[in-house]
Coordinates of C-alpha atoms in Angstrom, one line a residue:
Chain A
X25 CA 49.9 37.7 -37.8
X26 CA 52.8 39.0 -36.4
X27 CA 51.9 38.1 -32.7
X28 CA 50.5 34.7 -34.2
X29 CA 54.6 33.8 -36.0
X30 CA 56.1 34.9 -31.9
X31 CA 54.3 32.0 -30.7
X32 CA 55.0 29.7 -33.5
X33 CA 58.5 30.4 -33.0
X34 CA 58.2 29.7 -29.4
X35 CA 57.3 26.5 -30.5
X36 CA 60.4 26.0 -32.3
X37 CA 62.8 26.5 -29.3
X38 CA 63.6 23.2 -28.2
X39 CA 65.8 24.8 -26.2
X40 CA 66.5 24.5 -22.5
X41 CA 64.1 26.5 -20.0
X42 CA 65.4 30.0 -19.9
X43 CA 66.3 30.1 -23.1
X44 CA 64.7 33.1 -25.4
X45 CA 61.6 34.5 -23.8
X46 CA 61.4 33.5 -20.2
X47 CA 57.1 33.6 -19.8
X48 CA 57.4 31.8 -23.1
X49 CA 59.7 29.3 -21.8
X50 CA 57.8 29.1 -18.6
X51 CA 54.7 28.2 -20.7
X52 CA 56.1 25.5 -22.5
X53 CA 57.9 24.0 -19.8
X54 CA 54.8 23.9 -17.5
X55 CA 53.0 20.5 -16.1
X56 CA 49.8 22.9 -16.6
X57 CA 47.7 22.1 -20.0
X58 CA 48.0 25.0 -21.9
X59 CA 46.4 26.1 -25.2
X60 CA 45.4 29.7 -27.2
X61 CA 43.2 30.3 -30.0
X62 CA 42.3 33.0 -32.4
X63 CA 39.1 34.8 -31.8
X64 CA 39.8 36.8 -35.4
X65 CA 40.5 33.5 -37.6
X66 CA 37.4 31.3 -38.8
X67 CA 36.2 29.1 -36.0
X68 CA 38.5 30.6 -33.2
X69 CA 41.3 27.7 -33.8
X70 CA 44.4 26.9 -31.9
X71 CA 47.3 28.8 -32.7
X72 CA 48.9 27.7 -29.8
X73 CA 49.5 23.7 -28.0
X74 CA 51.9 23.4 -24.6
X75 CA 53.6 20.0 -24.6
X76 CA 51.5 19.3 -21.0
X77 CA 48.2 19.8 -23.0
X78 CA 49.3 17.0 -25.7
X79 CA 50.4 14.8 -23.0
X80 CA 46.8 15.3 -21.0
X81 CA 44.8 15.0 -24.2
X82 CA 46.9 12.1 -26.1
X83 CA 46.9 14.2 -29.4
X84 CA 50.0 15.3 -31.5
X85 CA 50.3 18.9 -31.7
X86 CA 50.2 18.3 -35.9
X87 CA 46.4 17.1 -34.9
X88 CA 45.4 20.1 -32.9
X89 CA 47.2 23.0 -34.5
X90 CA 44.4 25.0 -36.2
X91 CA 41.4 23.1 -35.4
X92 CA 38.4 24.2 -33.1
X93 CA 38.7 23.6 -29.4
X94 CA 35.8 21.1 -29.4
X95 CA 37.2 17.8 -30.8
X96 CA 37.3 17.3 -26.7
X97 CA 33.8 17.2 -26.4
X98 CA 31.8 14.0 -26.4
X99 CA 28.7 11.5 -26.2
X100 CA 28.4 12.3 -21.9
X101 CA 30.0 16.3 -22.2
X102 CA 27.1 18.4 -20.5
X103 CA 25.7 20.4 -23.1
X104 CA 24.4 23.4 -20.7
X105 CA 28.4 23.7 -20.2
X106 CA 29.7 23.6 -23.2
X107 CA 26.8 26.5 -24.1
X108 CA 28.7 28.8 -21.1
X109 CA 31.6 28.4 -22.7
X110 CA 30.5 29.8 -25.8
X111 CA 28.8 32.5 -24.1
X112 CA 31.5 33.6 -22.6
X113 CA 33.6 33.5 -25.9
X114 CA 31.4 35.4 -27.5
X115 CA 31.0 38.2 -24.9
X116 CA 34.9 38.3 -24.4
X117 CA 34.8 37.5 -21.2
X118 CA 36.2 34.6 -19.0
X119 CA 35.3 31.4 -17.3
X120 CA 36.3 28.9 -15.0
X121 CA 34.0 25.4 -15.1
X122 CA 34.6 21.8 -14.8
X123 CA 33.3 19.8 -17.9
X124 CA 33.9 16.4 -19.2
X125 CA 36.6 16.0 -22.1
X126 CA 37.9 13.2 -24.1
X127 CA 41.2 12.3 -25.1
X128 CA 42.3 10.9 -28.3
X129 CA 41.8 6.9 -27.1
X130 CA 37.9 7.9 -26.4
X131 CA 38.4 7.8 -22.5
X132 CA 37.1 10.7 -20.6
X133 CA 38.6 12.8 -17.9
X134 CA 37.2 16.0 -15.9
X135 CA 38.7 19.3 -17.0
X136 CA 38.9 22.0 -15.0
X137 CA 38.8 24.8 -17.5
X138 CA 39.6 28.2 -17.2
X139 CA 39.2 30.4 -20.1
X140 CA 40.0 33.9 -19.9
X141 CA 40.4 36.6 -23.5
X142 CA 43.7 38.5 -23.8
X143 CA 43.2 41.8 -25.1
X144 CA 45.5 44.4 -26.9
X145 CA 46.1 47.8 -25.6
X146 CA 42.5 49.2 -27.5
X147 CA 40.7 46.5 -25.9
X148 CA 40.7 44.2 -29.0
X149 CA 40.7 40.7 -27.9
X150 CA 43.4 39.0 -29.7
X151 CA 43.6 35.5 -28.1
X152 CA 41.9 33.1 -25.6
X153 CA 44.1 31.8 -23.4
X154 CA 43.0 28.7 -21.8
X155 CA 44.8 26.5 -19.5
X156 CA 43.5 22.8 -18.4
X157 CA 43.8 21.0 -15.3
X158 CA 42.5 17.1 -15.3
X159 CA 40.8 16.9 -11.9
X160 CA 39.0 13.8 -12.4
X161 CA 39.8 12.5 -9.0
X162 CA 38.5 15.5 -7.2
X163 CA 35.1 15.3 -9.5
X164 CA 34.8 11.5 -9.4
X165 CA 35.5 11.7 -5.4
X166 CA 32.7 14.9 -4.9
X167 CA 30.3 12.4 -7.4
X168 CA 31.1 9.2 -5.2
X169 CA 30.3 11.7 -1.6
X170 CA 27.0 13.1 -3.8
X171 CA 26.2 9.2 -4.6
X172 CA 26.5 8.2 -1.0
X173 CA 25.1 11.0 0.2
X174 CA 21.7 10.6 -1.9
X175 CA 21.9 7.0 -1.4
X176 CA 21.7 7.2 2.6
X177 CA 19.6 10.1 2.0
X178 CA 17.2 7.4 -0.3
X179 CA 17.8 4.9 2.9
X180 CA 16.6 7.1 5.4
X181 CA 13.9 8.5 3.4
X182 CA 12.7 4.3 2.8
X183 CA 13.3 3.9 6.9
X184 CA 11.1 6.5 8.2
X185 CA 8.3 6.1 6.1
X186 CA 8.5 2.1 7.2
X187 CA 8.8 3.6 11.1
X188 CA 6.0 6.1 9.8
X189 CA 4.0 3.1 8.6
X190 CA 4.5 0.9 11.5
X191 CA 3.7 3.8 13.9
X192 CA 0.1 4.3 11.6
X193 CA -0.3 0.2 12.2
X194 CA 0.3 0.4 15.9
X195 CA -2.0 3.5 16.5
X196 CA -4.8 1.8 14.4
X197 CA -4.7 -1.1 16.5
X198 CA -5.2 0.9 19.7
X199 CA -8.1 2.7 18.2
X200 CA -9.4 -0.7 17.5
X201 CA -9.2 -2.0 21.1
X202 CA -10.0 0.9 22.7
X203 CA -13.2 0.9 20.4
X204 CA -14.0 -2.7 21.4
X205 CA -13.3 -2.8 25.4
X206 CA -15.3 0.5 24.4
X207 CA -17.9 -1.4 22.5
X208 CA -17.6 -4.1 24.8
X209 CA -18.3 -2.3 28.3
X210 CA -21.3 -0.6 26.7
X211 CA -22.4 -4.2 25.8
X212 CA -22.0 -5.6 29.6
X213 CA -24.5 -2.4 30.7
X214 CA -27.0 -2.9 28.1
X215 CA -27.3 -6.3 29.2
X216 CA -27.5 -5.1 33.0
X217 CA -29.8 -2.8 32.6
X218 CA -31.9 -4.8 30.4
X219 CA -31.8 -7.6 33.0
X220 CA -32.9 -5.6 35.9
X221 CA -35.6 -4.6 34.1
X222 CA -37.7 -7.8 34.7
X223 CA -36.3 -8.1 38.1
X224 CA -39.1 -7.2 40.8
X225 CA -37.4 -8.0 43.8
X226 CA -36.1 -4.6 45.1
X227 CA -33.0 -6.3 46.9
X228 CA -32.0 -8.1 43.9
X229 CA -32.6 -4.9 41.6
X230 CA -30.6 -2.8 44.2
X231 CA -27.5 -5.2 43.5
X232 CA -28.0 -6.0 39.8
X233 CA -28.3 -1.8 39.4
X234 CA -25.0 -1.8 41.9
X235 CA -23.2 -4.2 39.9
X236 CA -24.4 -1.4 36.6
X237 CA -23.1 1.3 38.4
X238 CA -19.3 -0.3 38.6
X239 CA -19.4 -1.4 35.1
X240 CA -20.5 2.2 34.2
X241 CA -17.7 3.3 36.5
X242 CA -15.3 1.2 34.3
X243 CA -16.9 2.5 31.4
X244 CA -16.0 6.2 32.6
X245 CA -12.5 5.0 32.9
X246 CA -12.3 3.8 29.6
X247 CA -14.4 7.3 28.1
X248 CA -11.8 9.4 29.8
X249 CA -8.6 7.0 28.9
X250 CA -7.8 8.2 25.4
X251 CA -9.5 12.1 25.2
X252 CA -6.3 12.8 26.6
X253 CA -3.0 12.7 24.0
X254 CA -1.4 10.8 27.2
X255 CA -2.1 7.4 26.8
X256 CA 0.2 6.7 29.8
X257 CA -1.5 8.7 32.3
X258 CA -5.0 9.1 33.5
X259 CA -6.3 12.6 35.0
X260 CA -8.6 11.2 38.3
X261 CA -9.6 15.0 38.7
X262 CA -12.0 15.0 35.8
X263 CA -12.5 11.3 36.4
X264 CA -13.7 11.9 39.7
X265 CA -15.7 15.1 38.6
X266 CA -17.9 12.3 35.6
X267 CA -18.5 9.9 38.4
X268 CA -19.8 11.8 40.9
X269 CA -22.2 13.8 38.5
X270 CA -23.2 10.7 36.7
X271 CA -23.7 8.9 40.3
X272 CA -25.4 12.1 41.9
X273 CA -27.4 11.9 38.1
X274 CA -28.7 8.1 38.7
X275 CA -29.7 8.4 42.2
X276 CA -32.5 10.9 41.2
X277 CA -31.7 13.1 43.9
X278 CA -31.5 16.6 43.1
X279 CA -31.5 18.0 46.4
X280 CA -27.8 16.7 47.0
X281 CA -25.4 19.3 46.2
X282 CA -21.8 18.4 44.7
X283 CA -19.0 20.3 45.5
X284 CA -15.3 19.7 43.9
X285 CA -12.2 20.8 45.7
X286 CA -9.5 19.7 43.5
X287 CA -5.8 20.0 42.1
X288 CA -4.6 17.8 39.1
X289 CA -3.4 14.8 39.8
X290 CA -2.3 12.1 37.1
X291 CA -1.4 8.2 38.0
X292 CA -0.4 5.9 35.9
X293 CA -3.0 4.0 33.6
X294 CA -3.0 1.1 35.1
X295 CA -4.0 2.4 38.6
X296 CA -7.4 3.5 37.2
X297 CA -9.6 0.8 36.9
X298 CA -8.9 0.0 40.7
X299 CA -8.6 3.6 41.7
X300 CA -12.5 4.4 39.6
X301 CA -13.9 1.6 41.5
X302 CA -13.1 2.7 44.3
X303 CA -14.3 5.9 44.2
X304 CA -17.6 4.5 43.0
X305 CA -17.9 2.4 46.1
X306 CA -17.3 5.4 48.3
X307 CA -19.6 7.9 46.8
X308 CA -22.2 5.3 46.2
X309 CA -21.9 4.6 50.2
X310 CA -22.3 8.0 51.0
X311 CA -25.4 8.6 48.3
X312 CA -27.4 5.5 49.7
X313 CA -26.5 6.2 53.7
X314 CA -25.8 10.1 54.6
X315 CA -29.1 11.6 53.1
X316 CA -32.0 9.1 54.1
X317 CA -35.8 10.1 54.5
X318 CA -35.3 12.8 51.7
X319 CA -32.5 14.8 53.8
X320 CA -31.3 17.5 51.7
X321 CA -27.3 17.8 51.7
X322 CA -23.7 18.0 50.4
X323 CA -21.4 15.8 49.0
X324 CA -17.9 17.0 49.1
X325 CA -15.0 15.3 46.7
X326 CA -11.3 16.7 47.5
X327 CA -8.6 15.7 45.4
X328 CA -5.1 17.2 46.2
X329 CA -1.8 15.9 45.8
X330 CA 1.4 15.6 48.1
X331 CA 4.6 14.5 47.8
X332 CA 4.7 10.7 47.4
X333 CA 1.1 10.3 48.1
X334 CA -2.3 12.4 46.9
X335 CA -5.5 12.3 48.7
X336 CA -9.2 11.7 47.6
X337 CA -11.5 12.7 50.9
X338 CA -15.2 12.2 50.6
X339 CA -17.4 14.3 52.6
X340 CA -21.0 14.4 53.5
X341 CA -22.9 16.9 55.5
X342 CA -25.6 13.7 56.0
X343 CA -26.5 12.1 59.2
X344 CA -23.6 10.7 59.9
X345 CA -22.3 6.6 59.6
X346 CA -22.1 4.3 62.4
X347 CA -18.3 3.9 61.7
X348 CA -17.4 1.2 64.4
X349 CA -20.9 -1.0 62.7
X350 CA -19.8 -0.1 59.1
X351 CA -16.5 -1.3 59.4
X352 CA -16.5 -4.0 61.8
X353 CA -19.7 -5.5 61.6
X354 CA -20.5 -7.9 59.0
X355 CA -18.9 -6.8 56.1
X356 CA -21.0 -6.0 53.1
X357 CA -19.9 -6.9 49.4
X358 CA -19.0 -2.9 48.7
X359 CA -17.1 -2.6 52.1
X360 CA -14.9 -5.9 51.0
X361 CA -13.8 -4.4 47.4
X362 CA -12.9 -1.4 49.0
X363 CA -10.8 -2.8 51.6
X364 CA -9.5 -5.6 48.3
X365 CA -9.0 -2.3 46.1
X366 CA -7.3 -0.5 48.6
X367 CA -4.6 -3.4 49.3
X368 CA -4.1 -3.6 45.2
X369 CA -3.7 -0.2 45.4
X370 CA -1.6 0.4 48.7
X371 CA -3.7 2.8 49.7
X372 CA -5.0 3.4 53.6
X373 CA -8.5 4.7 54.2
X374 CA -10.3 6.2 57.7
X375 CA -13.8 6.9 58.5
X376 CA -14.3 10.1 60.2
X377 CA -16.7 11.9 61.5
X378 CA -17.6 15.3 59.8
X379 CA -19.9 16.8 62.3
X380 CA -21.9 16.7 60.9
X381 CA -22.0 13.4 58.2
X382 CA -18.9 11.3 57.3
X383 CA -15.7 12.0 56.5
X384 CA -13.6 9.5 53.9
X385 CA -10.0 9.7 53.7
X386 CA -8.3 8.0 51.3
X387 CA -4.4 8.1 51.2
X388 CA -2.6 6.8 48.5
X389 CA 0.7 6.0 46.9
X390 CA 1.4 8.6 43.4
X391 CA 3.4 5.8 42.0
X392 CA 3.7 2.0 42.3
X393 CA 5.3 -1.5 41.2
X394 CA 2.8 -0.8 38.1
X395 CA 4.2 2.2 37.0
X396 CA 8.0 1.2 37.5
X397 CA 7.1 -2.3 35.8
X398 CA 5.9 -0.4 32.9
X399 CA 9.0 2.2 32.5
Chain B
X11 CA -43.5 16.5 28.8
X12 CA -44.5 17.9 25.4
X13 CA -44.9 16.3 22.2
X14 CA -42.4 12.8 22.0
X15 CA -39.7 12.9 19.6
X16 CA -39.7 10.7 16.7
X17 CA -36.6 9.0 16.7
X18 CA -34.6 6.6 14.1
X19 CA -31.7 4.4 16.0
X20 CA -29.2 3.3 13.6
X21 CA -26.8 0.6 15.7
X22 CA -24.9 -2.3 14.7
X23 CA -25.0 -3.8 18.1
X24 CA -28.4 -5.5 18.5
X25 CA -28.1 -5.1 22.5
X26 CA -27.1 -1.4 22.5
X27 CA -29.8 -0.8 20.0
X28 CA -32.0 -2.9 22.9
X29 CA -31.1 -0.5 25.6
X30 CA -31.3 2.6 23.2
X31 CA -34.8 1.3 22.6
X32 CA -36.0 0.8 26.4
X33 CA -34.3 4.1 27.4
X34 CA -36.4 5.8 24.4
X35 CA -39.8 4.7 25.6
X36 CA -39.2 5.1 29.0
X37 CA -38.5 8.6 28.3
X38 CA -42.2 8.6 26.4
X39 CA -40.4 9.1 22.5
X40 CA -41.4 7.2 19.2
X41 CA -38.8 4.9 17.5
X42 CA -40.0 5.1 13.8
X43 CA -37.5 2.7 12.5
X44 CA -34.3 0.7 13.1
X45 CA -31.2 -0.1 11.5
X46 CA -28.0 -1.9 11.8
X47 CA -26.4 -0.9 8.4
X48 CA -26.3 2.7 6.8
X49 CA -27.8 1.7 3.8
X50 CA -31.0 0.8 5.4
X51 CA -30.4 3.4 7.7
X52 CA -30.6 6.0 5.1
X53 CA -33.7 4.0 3.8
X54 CA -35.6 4.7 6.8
X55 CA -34.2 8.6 7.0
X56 CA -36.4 9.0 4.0
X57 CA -39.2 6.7 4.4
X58 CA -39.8 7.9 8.2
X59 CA -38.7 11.8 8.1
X60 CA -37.7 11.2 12.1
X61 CA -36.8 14.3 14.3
X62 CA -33.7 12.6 15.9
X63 CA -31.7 10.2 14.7
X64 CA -29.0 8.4 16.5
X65 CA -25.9 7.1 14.9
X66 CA -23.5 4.8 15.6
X67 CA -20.1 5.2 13.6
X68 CA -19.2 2.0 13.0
X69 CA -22.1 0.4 11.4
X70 CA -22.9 -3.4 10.1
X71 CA -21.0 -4.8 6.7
X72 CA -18.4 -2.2 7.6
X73 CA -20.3 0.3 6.7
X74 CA -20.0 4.1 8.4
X75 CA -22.8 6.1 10.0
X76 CA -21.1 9.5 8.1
X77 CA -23.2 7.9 5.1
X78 CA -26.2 8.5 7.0
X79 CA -25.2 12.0 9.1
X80 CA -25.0 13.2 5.2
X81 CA -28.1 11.8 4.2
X82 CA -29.2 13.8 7.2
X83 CA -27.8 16.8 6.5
X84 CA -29.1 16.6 2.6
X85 CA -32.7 16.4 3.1
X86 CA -32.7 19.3 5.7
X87 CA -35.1 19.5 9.2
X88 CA -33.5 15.8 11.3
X89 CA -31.4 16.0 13.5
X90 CA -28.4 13.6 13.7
X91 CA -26.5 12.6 17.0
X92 CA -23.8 10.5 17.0
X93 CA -23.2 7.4 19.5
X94 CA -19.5 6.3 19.0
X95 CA -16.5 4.8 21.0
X96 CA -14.9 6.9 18.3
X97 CA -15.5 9.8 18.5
X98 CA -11.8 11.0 17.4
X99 CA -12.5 10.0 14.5
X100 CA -15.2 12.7 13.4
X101 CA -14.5 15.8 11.6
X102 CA -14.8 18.7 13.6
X103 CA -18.1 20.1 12.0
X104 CA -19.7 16.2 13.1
X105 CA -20.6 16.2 9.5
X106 CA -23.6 18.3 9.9
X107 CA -24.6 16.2 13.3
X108 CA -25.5 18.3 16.0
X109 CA -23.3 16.4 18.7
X110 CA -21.5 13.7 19.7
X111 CA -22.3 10.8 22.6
X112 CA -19.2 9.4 23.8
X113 CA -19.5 5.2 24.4
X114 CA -19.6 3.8 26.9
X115 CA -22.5 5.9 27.9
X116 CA -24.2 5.0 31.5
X117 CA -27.6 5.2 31.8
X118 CA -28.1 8.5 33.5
X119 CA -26.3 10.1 31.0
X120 CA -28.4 9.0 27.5
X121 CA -31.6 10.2 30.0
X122 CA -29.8 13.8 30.5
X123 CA -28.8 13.7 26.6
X124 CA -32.6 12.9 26.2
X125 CA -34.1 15.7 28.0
X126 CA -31.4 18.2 26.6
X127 CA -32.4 17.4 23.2
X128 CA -35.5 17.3 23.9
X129 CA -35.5 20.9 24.7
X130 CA -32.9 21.6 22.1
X131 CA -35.8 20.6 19.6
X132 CA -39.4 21.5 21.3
X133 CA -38.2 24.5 23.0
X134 CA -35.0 25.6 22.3
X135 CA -32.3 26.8 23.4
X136 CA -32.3 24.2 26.4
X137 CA -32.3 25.1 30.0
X138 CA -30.3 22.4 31.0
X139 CA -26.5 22.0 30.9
X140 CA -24.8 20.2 28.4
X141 CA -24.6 16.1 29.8
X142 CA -21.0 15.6 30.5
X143 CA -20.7 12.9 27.5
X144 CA -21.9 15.0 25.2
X145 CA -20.0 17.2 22.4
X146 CA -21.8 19.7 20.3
X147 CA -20.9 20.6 17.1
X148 CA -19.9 24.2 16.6
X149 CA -22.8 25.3 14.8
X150 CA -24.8 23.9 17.6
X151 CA -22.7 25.3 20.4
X152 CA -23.6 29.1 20.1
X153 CA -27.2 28.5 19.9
X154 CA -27.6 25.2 22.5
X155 CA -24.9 26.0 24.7
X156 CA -24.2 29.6 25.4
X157 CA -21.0 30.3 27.3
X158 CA -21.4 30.1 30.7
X159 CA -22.1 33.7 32.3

């Protein structure tokens, strides 16, 4: 009680700054909210009101003198910090935490409180000292940032699903064109194949089962076009390597060998419809002309790539072509799509002779206007 | 050739079911049955007990051959091959089928795939190699297609 009448009597000094005890003095005079209580009195009550804490608050000290700190709480106060602050009062111990108080007119301000126990010299606690600093800018601006910040985090969140969404849509619809040309392609050789069957003329059957084999050639491309994750690029090593053994396949002849010499090369997507059909046209060539009579042999296909160009070379070990005939002489239907797909294609192409059997040479360009019109 | 395989097509496309047919009988097998919808395809998986039965994925009324691959499977002793332009789609067990065609398919092909099941069924495992459109399910792949010395 006698500590309890010191303070009281601070109270009373309305007397200048300096005046009586100076960390008294200094306590009353400060623009920092102030207030002690009583940990031994009934419901630890004020004993103790600095002038900035009635000025923050709105209270009169009559008001406050006495009474339990928690006439600041209200309706929005977060309970889970107002149950800290208890804890810590009841273990003696301090605490600094930001909580929502309200004045005497009802409105609310932020409160950064820190609470700590004053003790005597036996460790008896004989006062809380608390002091109170409104900081409702600081909270209200770190709220606003947390707002914003979820809300762009909500925005972003909404976008990329949409994006995610759009991207599902788009790679749906490729799945379903790919399935029809698919679909489609399989259509046009079932219908080929089904037609040739009532054909009896062997000439017309040669070019109806022709005209098969470039649709199945097609076909291949479009097998081969998306088992890859690149659905820009298109691998003509394993391309080639499913035409030849399919082509070797439907000629029936199992006494010609295939051998593969080759090094990866990728052109754009575009370049492989052109690029399979031609291929087709060549190997089909050699099939039907190197090995007549039963002639046992071996079919050679080199793919390797250079600098600016790569090269497919077809080689038979056969009897050999009669190159000046075969490319001046009247110019079959296969010979003209060659020479058509090579010109699409930029691509130049010699006859050779292998000694012995035929030697193709196709030269062509890694990249063209169709891959620098589709960047 | 030994005994012909019984075989149920199950194809929404009345001319690839065509070809499947004439490729089928010129390789001297049985079609017990055809359908263009799973539900009939199913049907005919229990009324015909086939050997073989090809499916296609996408089947009529926008129904999905993996109704009939699990009909398949459940009854035990057919074997299911799929003939899809989507393949990408299937799980990676096939749902019980034993492999995968890729479409388009060219002819030479589906008559490899033929004589390699062939074997795979009368005398297995087959001598031949796996046709270059063909995927076998893993549980197939050990037995069927032993890595490569």
């Amino acid at each position: 009680m006698e500590q309890d009448e010191a303070w009281r009597l601070t109270d009373q000094l309305h007397a200048s700054t300096g005046k009586g005890d100076p960390f008294a003095a200094a306590v009353r005079g400060t623009r920092m909210a102030m207030i002690i209580t009583d940990p031994r009195q009934a419901d630890n009550p004020i004993v103790y009101v600095n002038n900035a804490f009635l000025a923050m608050s709105g209270y009169g000290r009559d008001e406050i003198m006495g009474r339990n700190c928690r006439f600041l709480q209200g309706p929005d106060t977060d309970r889970a910090a107002v149950r800290q602050i208890r804890e810590a009062v009841a273990e003696c111990r301090d605490i600094a935490i930001d909580l929502l108080n309200y004045r005497k007119d009802g409105t609310s301000f932020w409160n950064a409180l820190y609470l700590s126990p004053v003790a005597n010299e036996a460790g008896e606690v004989l006062y809380f000292f608390a002091s109170q600093l409104d900081v409702t800018d600081r909270v209200d601006a770190h709220l606003k940032t947390q707002q914003e910040k979820e809300h762009f985090e909500r925005e972003v969140a909404r976008r990329t699903h949409d994006l995610r969404e759009a991207l599902a849509a788009k790679t749906m619809l490729v799945h379903e064109v790919d399935h029809r040309v698919k679909n489609n392609l399989q259509m046009i050789s079932s219908l080929l194949v089904l037609q040739t069957r009532t054909i009896t003329d062997p000439a017309a059957r040669a070019s109806m089962d022709a005209m098969l084999k470039r649709v199945e050639a097609l076909g291949t491309v479009h097998r081969r076009l998306y088992q890859s994750n690149n659905v820009e690029r298109f691998d003509v090593t394993e391309f080639a390597r499913d035409l030849a053994t399919d082509l070797v396949r439907g000629s029936g002849r199992d006494d010609i060998r295939l051998h593969f010499d080759f090094e990866a090369v990728e052109v754009p997507v575009a370049k492989a419809p052109p690029i399979a059909l031609m291929m087709n046209e060549l190997v089909t060539n050699a099939l039907k002309h190197a090995f007549p009579d039963g002639r046992a042999g071996r079919l050679s296909i080199l793919v390797a790539p250079a600098e600016k160009y790569f090269t497919i070379k077809i080689t038979d070990d056969g009897v050999g072509m009669p190159v000046p005939v075969e490319i001046s002489g009247k110019r079959s239907f296969g010979k003209r799509l060659i020479e058509t797909l090579a010109r699409q294609l930029n691509a130049s192409i010699s006859w050779q002779s292998a000694n012995p059997g035929t030697a193709v040479h196709v030269s062509l360009p890694r990249e063209t206007a169709v891959s620098s019109e589709s960047q | 050739m030994s005994e012909p395989l019984r075989v149920l097509l199950v194809e929404d496309e009345a001319l690839i079911l065509m070809q499947l047919e004439m490729l089928l009988e010129d390789a001297g097998h049985v079609i017990v049955g055809t359908a263009m919808t799973a539900e009939d395809g199913v049907t005919l998986v229990h009324e015909t007990r086939p050997e073989l039965v090809f499916v296609d994925l996408r089947l009529g009324d926008g129904s999905s051959g993996l109704d009939v691959a699990r009909a398949v499977r459940e009854i035990g002793g057919v074997t299911a091959v799929f003939i899809t332009a989507n393949s990408r789609q299937l799980s990676e067990d096939l749902e019980g089928a034993a492999a995968v065609i890729s479409k388009p398919f060219s002819a030479s092909v589906m008559e490899d795939t033929l004589a390699f099941l062939e074997e795979g069924l009368r005398r297995p495992p087959p001598v031949l190699a796996v046709p270059h459109g063909m995927i076998l399910a893993p549980a197939y792949r050990a037995s069927w297609a032993p890595a490569a010395p």
